[in-house]
Coordinates of C-alpha atoms and ligand atoms in Angstrom, one line a residue:
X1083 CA -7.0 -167.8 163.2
X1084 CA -9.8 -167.4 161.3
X1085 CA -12.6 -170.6 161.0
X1086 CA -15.6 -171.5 158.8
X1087 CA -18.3 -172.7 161.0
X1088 CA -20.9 -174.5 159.7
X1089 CA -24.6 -173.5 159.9
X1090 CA -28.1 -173.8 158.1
X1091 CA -30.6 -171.1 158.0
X1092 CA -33.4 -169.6 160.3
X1093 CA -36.5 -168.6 159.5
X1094 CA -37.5 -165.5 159.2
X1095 CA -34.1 -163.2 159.2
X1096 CA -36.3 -160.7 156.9
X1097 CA -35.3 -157.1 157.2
X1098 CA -38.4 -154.9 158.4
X1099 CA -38.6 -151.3 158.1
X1100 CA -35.6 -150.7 159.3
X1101 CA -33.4 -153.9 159.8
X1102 CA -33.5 -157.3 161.4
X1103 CA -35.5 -157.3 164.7
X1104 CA -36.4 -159.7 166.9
X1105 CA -36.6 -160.2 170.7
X1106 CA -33.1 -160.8 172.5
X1107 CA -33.6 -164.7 173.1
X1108 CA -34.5 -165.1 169.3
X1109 CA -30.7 -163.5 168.5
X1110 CA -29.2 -165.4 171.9
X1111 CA -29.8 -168.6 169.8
X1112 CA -26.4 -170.2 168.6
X1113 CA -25.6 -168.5 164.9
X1114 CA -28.5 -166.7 164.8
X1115 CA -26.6 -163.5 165.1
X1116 CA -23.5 -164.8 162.8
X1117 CA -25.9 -166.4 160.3
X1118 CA -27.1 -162.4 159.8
X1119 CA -23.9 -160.8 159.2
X1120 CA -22.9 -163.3 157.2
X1121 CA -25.6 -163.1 155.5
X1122 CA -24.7 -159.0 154.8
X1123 CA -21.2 -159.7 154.3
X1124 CA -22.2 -162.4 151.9
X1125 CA -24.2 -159.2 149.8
X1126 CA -22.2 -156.9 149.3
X1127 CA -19.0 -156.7 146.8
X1128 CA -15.2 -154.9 147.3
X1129 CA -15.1 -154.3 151.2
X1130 CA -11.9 -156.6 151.1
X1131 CA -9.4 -154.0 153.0
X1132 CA -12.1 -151.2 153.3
X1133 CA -13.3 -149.7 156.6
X1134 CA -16.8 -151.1 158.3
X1135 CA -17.9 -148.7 161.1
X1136 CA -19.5 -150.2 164.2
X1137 CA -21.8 -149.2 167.2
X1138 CA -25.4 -149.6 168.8
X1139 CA -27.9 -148.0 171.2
X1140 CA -25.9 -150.0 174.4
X1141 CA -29.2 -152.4 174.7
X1142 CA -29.0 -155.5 176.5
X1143 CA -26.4 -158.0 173.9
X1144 CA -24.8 -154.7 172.5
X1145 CA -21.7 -156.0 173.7
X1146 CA -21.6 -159.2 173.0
X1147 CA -22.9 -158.4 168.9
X1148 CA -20.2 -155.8 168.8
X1149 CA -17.2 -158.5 169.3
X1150 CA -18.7 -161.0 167.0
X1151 CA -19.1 -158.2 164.6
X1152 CA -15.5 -157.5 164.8
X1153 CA -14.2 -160.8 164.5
X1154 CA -16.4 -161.4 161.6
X1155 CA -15.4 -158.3 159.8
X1156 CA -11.9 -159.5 160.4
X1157 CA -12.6 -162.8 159.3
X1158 CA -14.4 -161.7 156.3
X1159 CA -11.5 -159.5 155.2
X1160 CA -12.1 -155.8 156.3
X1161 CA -9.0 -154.0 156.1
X1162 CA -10.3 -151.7 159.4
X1163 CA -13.1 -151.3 161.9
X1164 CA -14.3 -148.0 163.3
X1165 CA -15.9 -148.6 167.2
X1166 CA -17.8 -146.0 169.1
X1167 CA -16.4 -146.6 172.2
X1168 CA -18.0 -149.2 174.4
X1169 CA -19.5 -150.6 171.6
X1170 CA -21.6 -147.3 171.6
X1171 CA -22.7 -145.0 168.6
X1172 CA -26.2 -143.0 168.2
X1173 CA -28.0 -143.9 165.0
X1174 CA -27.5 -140.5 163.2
X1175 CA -23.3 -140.5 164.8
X1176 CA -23.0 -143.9 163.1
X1177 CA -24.3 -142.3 159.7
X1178 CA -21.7 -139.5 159.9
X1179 CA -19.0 -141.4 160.7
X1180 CA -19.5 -143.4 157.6
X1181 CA -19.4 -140.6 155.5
X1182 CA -17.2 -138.4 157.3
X1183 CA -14.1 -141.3 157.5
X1184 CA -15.4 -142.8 153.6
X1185 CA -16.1 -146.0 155.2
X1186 CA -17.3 -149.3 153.1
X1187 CA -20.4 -148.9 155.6
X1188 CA -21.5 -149.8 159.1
X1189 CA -23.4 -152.4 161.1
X1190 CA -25.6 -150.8 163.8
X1191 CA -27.0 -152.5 166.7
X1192 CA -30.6 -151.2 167.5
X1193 CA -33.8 -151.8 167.9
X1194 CA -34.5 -148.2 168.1
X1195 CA -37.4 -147.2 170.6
X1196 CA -38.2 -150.4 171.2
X1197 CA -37.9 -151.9 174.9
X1198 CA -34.2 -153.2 175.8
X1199 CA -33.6 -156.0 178.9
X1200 CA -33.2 -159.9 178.4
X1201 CA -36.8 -159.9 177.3
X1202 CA -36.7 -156.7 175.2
X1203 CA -36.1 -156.3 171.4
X1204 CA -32.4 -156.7 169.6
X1205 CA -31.7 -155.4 166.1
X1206 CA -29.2 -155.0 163.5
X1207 CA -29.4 -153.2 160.6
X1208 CA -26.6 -152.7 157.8
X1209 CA -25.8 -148.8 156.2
X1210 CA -24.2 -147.9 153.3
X1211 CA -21.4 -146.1 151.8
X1212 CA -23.6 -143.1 152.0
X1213 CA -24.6 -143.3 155.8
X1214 CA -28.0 -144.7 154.7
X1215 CA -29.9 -147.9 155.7
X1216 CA -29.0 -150.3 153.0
X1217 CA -31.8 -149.7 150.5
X1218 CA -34.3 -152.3 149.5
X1219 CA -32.3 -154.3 146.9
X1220 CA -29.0 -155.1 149.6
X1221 CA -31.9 -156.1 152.0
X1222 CA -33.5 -157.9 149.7
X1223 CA -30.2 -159.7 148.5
X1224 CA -29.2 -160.0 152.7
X1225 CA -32.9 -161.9 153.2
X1226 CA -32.3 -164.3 150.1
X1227 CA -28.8 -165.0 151.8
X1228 CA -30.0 -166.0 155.6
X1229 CA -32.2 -168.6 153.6
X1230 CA -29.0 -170.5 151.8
X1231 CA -26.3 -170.0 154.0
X1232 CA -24.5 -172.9 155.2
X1233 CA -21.3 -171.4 156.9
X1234 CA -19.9 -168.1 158.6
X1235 CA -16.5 -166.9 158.8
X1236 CA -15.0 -165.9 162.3
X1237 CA -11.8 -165.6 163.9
X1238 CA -10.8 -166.9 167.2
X1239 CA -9.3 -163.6 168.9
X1240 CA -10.2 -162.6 172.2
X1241 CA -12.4 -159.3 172.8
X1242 CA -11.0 -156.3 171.6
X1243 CA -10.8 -154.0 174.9
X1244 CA -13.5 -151.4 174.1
X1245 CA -13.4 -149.1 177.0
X1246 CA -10.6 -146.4 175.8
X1247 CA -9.6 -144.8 172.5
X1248 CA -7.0 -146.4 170.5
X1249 CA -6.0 -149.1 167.8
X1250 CA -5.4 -152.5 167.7
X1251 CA -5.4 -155.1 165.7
X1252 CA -7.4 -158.4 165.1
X1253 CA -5.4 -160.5 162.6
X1254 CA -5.0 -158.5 159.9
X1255 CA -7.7 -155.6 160.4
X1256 CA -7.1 -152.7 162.7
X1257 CA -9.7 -151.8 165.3
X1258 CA -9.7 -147.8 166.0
X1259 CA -12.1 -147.4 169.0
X1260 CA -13.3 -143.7 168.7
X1261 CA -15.2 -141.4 171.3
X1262 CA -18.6 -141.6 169.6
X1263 CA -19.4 -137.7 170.3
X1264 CA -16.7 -135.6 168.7
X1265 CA -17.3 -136.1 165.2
X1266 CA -21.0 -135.5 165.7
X1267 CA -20.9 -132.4 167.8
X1268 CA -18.0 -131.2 165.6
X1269 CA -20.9 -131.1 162.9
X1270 CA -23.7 -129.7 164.8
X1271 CA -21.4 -126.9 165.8
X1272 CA -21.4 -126.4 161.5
X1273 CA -24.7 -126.3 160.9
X1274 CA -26.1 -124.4 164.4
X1275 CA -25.6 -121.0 165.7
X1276 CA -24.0 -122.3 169.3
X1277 CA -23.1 -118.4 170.4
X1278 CA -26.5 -117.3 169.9
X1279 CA -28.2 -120.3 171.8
X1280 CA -25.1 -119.6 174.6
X1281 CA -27.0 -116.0 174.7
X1282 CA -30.1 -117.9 174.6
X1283 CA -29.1 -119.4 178.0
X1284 CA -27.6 -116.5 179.5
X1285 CA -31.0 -114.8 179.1
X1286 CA -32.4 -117.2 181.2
X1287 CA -33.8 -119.5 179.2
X1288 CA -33.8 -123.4 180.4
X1289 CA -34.9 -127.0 178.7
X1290 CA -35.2 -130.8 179.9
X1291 CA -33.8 -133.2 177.6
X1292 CA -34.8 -136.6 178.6
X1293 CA -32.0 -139.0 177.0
X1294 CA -34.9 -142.0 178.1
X1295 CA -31.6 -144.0 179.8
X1296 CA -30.8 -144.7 176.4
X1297 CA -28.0 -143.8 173.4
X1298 CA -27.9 -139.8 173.6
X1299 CA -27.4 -139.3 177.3
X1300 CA -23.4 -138.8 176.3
X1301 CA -24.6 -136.9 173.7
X1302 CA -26.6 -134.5 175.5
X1303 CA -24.5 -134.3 178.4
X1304 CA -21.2 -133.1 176.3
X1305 CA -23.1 -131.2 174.0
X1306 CA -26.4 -129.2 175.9
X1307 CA -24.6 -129.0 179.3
X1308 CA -20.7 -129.0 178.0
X1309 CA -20.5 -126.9 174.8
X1310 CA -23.5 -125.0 175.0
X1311 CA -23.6 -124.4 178.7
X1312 CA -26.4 -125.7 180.0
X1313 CA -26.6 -125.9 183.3
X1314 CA -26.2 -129.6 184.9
X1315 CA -29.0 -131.5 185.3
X1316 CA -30.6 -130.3 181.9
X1317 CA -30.1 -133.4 180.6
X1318 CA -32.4 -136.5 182.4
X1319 CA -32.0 -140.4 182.1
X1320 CA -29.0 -139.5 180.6
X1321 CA -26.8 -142.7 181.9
X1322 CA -27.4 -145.4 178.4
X1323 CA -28.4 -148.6 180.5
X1324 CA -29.0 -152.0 178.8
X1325 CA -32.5 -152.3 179.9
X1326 CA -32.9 -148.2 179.7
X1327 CA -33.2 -148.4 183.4
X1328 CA -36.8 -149.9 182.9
X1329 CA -38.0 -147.0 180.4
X1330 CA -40.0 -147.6 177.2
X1331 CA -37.3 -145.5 175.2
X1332 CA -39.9 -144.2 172.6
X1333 CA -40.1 -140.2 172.5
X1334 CA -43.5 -139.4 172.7
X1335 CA -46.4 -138.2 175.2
X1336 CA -46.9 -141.5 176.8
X1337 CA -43.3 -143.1 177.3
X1338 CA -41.6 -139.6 178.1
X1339 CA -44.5 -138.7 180.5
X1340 CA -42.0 -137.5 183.4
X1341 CA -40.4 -134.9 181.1
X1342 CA -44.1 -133.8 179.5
X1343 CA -45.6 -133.6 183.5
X1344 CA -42.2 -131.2 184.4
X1345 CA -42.6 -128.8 180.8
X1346 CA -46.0 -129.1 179.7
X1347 CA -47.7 -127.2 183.0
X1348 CA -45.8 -124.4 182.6
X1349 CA -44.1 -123.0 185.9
X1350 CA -40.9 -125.3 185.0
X1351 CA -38.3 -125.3 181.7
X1352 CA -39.2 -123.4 178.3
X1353 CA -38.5 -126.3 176.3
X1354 CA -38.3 -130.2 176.2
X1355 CA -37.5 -132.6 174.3
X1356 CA -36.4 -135.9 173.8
X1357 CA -34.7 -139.0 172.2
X1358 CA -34.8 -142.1 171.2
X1359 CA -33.2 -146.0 172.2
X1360 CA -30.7 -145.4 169.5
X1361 CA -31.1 -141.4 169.1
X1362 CA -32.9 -140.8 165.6
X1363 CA -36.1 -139.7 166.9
X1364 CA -37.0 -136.6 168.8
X1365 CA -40.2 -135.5 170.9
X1366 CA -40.5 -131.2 171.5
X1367 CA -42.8 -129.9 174.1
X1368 CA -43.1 -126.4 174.9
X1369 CA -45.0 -124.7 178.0
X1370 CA -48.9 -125.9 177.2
X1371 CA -47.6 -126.8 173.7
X1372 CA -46.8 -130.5 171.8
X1373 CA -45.3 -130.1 168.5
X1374 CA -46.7 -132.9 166.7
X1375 CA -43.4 -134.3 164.7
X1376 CA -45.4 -133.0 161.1
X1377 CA -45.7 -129.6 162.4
X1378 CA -41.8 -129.8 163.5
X1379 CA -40.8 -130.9 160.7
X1380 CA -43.2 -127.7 158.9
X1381 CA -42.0 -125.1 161.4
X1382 CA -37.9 -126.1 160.9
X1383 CA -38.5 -126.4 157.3
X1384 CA -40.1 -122.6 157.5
X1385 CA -37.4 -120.9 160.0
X1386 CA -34.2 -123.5 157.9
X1387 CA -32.8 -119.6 156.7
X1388 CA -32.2 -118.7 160.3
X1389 CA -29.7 -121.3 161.1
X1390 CA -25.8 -121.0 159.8
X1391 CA -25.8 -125.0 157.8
X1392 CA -29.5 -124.0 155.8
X1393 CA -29.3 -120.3 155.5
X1394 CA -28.7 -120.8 151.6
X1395 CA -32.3 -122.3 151.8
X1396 CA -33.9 -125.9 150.7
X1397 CA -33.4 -127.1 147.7
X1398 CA -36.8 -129.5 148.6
X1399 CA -38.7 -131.3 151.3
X1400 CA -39.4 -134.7 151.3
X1401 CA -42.0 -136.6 154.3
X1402 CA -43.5 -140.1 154.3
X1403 CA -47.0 -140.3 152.9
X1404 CA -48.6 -140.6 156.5
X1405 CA -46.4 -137.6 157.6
X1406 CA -49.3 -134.8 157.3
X1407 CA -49.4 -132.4 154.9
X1408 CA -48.4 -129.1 156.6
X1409 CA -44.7 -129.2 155.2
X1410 CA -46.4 -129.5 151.5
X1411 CA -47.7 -125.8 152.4
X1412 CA -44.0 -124.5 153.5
X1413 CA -43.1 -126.2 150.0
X1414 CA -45.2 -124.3 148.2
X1415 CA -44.8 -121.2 149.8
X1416 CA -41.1 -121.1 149.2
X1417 CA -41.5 -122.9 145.9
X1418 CA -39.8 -125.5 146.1
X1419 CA -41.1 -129.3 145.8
X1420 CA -42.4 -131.5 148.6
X1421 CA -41.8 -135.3 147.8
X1422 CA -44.0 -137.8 149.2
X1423 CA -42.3 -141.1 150.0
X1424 CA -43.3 -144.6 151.5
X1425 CA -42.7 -145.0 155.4
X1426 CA -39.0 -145.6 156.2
X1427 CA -36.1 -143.1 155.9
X1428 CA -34.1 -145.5 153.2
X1429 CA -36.9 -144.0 151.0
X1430 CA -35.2 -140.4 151.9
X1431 CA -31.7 -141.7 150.4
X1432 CA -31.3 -140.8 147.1
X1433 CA -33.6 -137.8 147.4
X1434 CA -31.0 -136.6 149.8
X1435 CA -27.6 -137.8 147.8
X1436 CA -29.2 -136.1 144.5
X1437 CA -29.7 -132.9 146.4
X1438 CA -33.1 -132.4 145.3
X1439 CA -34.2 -132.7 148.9
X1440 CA -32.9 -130.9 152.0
X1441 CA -35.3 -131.4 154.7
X1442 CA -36.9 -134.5 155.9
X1443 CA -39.6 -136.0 158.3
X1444 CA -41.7 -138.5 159.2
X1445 CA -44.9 -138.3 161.3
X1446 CA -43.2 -141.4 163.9
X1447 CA -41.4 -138.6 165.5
X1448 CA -38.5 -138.6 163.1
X1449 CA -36.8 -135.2 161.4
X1450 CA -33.3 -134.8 160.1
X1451 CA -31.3 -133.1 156.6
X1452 CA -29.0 -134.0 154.3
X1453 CA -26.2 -133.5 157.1
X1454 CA -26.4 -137.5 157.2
X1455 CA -28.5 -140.5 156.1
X1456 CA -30.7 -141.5 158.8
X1457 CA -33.0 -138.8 160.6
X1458 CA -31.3 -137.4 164.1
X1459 CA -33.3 -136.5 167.0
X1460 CA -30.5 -134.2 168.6
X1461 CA -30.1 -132.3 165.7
X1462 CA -34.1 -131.5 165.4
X1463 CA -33.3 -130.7 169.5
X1464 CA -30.8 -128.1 168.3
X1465 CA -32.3 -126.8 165.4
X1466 CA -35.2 -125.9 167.5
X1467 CA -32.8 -124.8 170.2
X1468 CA -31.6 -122.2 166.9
X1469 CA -35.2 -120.9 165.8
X1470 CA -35.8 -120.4 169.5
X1471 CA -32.5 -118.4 170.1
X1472 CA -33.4 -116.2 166.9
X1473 CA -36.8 -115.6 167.0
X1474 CA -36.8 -115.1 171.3
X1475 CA -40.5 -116.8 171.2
X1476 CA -41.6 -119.0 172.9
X1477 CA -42.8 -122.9 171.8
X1478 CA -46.5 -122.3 171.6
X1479 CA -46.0 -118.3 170.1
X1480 CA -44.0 -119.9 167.1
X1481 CA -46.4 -122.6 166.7
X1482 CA -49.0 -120.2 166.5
X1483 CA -48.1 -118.2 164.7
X1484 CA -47.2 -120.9 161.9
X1485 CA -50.8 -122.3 161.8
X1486 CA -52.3 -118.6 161.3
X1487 CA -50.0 -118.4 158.5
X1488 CA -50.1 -121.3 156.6
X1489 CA -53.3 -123.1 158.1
X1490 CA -53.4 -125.9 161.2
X1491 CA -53.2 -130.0 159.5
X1492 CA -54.7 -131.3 162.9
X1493 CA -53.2 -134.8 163.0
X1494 CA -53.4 -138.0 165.3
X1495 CA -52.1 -141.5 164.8
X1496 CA -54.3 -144.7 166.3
X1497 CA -51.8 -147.6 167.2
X1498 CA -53.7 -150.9 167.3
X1499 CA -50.6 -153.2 168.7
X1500 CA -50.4 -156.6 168.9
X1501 CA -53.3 -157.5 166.7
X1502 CA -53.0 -161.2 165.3
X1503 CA -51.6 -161.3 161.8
X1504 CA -54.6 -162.7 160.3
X1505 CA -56.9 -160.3 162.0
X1506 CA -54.8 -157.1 161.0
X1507 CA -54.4 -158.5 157.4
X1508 CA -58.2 -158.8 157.2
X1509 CA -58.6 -155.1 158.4
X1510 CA -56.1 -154.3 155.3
X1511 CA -57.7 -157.1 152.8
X1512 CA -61.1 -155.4 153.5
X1513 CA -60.0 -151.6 152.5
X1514 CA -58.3 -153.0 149.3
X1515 CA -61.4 -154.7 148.7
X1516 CA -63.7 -151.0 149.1
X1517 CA -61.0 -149.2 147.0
X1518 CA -63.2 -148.7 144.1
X1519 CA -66.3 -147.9 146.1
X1520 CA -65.2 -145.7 148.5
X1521 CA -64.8 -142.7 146.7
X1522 CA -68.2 -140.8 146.6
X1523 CA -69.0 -141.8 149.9
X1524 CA -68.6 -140.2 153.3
X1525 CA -67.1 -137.4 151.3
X1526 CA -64.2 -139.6 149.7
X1527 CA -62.6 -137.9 146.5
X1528 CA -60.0 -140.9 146.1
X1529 CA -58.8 -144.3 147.4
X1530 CA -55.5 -146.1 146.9
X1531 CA -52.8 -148.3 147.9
X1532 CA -50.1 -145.8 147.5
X1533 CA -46.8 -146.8 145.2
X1534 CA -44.2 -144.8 145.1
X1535 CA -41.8 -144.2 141.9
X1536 CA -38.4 -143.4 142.8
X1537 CA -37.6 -140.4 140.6
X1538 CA -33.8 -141.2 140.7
X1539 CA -33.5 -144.6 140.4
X1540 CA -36.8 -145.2 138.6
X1541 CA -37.7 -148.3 141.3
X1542 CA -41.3 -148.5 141.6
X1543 CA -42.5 -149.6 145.4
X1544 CA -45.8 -151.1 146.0
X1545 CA -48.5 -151.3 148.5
X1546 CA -47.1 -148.9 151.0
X1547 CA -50.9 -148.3 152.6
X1548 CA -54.6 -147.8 152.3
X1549 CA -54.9 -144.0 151.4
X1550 CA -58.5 -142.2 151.8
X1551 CA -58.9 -138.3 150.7
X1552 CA -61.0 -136.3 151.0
X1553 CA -62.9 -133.8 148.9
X1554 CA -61.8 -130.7 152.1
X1555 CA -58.2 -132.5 151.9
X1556 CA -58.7 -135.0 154.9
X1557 CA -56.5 -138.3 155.1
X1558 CA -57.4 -141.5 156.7
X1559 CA -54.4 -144.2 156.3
X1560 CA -54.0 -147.1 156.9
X1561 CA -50.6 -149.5 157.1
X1562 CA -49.1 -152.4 159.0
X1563 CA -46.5 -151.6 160.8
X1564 CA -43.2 -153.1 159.4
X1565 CA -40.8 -153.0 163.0
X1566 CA -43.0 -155.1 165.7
X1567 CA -42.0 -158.4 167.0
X1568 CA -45.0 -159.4 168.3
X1569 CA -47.8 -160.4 166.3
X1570 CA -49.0 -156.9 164.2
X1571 CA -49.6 -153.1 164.6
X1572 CA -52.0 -151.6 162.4
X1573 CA -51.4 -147.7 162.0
X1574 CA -54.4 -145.6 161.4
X1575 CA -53.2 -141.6 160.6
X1576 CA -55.8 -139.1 160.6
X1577 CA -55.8 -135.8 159.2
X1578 CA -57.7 -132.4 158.9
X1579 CA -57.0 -129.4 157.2
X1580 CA -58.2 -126.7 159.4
X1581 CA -57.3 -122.7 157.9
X1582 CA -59.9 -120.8 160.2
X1583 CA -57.1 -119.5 163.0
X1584 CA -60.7 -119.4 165.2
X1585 CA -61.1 -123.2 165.1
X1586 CA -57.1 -123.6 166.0
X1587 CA -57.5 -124.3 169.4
X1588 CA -59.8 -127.1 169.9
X1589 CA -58.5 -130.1 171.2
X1590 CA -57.0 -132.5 168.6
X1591 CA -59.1 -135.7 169.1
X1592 CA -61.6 -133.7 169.1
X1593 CA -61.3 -131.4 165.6
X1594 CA -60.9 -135.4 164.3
X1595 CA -63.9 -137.2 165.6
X1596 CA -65.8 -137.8 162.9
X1597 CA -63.2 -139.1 160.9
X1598 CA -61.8 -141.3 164.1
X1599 CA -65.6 -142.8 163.9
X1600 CA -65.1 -143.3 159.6
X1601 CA -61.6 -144.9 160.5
X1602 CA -63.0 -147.3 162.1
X1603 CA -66.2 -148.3 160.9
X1604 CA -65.2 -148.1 156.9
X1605 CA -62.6 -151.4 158.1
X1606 CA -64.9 -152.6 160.9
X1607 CA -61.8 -152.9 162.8
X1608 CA -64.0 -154.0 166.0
X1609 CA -65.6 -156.9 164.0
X1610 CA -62.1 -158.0 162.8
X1611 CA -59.6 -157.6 165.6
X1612 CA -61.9 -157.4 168.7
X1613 CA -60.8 -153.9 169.7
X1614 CA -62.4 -151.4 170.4
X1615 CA -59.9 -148.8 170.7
X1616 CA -56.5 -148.1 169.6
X1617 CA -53.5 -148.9 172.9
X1618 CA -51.6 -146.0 171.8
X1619 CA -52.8 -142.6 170.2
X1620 CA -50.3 -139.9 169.5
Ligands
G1P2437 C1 -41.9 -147.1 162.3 C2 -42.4 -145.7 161.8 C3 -41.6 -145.3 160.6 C4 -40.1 -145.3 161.0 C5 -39.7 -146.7 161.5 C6 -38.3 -146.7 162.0 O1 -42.1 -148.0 161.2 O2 -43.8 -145.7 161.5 O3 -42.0 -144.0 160.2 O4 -39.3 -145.0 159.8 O5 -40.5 -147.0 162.6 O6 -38.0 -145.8 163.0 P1 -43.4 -149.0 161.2 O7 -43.4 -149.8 162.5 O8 -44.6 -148.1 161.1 O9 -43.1 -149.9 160.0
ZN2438 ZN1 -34.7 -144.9 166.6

């Protein structure tokens, strides 16, 4: 039976940069949850009958969101519901489903690399017929609703037994719970060479992939160690817990420090890598080498024609405006165009549906194609896994070896979390008010607050962050971070181009320094937020 339960809004149920986040007690309060997906529901037009897919990273209150989600969808008049089973899906699974079964859209539960646990972060986040986070206008439309609703629709079924393929029905709508691997691997197996990365293997050749006790441990597990043959314990952490057995699921040299201490040294694996809370990002190590995720994102882009699923090339490259600018220089080598969007991989959507883009990154350790609609840190792991299997080089050889071709973009992002609003707001108030007398000083060709015009639907987006450039084609940016839920991050990217192979080696902070010291005195970020250094630097 299905009822209309009363409610009245909460504050605050705005979208971020990817979705609705908050901590889990915020989402365990009575209809906060419901009020959301109403709220979604309540945007969109002619789902009546259609298929919604659903699935999350397995955080603590993935379960209990997944059974409201269904009986709301039911409720609300879905015809079916696709479930990764146990609730589960990876981020970038979730996308292909969506396309691959023509689905209305999906609802995914996530709050990506953020920490899980009864304290940790929830999230969910809507996606679109094309795979894609809903883009600005549904969220917009979704925000506007949480403030006017006054009811929700549910029905009164009991949970839909999610631990085994099969169908059922609630009311009306049919509930297929599908193993959340196959489709995916079926794809990967498309678009990579798995024969020659099987003779990869046989040669010797081993890797870590540290699942961070989150979303791709299944994925690894059937895929690195059951298709291709990796030997067992390859894949670490790789049991998805609801508090990510204590781990900080964020992919990069300071939450995945076991996997860097066992590759990095040397002595141990060729390659490592790792994912993600909900699977879209990725982290790849080699002996003595860390890819930073613009040079990935370069380097795949460069070696695409050697895989099977690009070997007819890129039709373009697209990467966030902090992504550095090493990909622009594989763009212009093969001749192609290199798109520069705002942060957030809804801005990659219609770039990807319009085929003028193939590749994508972003510097937040994100990479993925126009295989789906969110970026996918298992297929960077494999794609990787395909230029390594061709080229028989190792990690730090073909890194090496790109710099001295196209030049080294020596790169470094300063995290300064949990800064109060007001402080963080000043450090951005105070840029914007230096824009028009920056340039000319300190070597600073140009200042702006970058906007971005959306060359296929002609939307204009506006103050995406502080830009500085310089006249040798140095960056300094500067955003707030649009996915925290505790007071505010303000980002600082630094970059320097560096095309003197002789200079390649020197330590990355380092080759930066003087524009580390620029970054933060132009902002006096001491003055205005009391710290002196950044918590996090990757
Ligand atoms: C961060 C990253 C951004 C990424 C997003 C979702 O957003 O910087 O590149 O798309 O997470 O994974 P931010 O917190 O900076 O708004
Ligand atoms: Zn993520």
């Amino acid at each position: 039976m299905i009822h209309t339960i009363a409610t009245t809004p909460f504050e605050g149920q705005k979208p971020g940069t990817s979705g609705l986040r908050k901590k889990v007690p915020v989402f365990q309060q009575r209809h906060y949850a419901e009020n959301f997906i109403q709220s979604i529901f309540d945007s969109l037009e002619g789902f009546q009958g259609q298929t919604l897919v659903i699935g999350g990273d397995g955080r603590y209150y993935n379960a209990e969101v997944v059974q409201t989600v269904i009986r709301m969808a039911a409720a609300n008049g879905f015809g079916r519901v696709m479930v990764g089973r146990n609730g589960l899906l990876s981020t970038p699974a979730a996308s292909h489903l969506i396309r691959r079964h023509r689905a209305f859209g999906g609802i995914v539960l996530s709050a990506s690399h953020n920490p899980g646990g009864p304290d940790g972060d929830f999230g969910i986040k809507y996606n679109a017929a094309n795979g894609g986070p809903a883009p600005e206008k549904i969220t917009d439309a979704i925000f506007a609703k949480t403030k006017s609703i006054a009811s929700y629709k549910i029905t009164d079924t009991p949970d839909v037994d999610l631990n085994s393929i099969g169908i059922s029905k609630v009311g009306n709508m049919t509930v297929e719970v599908v193993d959340p691997v196959s489709d995916y691997a079926a794809l990967m197996q498309q678009l990579f060479d798995f024969d020659q990365i099987r003779a990869l293997i046989k040669s010797g050749f081993r890797m870590k992939f540290d699942a961070m006790g989150a979303i791709t441990g299944p994925y690894g597990h059937a895929i690195l160690e059951g298709i291709l043959g990796f030997p067992a314990g390859t894949v670490m952490n790789g049991t998805p817990l609801p508090d990510f057995g204590g781990h900080h699921p964020d992919p990069n040299l300071v939450h995945a420090k076991e996997l860097v201490d066992l590759v990095m040294p040397g002595g141990g694996p060729d390659f490592g890598a790792a994912s993600d809370g909900d699977g879209d990002r990725n982290l790849i190590i080699g002996r003595g080498m860390y890819v930073t995720p613009s040079d990935s994102l370069a380097i795949l882009a460069a070696n695409a024609t050697l895989t099977p699923g690009y070997a007819g090339g890129l039709s373009g490259i697209a990467r966030s405006m902090p992504t550095s600018a090493a990909a622009d220089r594989v763009a212009a080598k093969l001749g192609i165009p290199c798109y520069e969007t705002p942060t957030g991989w809804k801005f990659f959507g219609n770039l990807l549906d319009a085929g003028m883009a193939t590749i994508c990154g972003e510097e937040s350790f994100g990479t993925g194609s126009n295989h789906v609609r969110e970026k996918d840190g298992l297929w960077a792991v494999l794609m990787w896994l395909n230029v390594l299997a061709r080229r028989r080089q190792s990690v730090a050889d073909i890194v090496k070896a790109h710099w001295r071709e196209y030049g080294r973009n020596f790169y470094s992002r300063h995290d300064y979390e949990e800064v109060e609003t007001d402080a963080a707001n000043s450090v951005m108030k105070a840029l914007r008010d230096q824009l028009s007398t920056l340039p000319g000083q300190h070597g600073i060709i140009a200042a702006d607050d970058f906007a971005y015009d959306d060359p296929v639907d002609h939307s204009r987006t506006t103050a995406q962050g502080i830009r500085l450039m310089f006249e040798d084609g140095s960056r300094i940016v500067y955003r707030l971070s649009g996915t925290g839920t505790a007071g505010a991050t303000l980002r600082v990217y630094i970059e320097r181009y560096e095309p003197d192979a002789s200079r390649h080696d020197i330590e990355t902070q380092e080759a930066l320094a003087d524009l580390i010291a620029l970054s933060r005195s132009i902002p006096d970020i001491a003055r205005r937020t009391g710290r002196t250094a950044p918590s996090v630097i990757t």
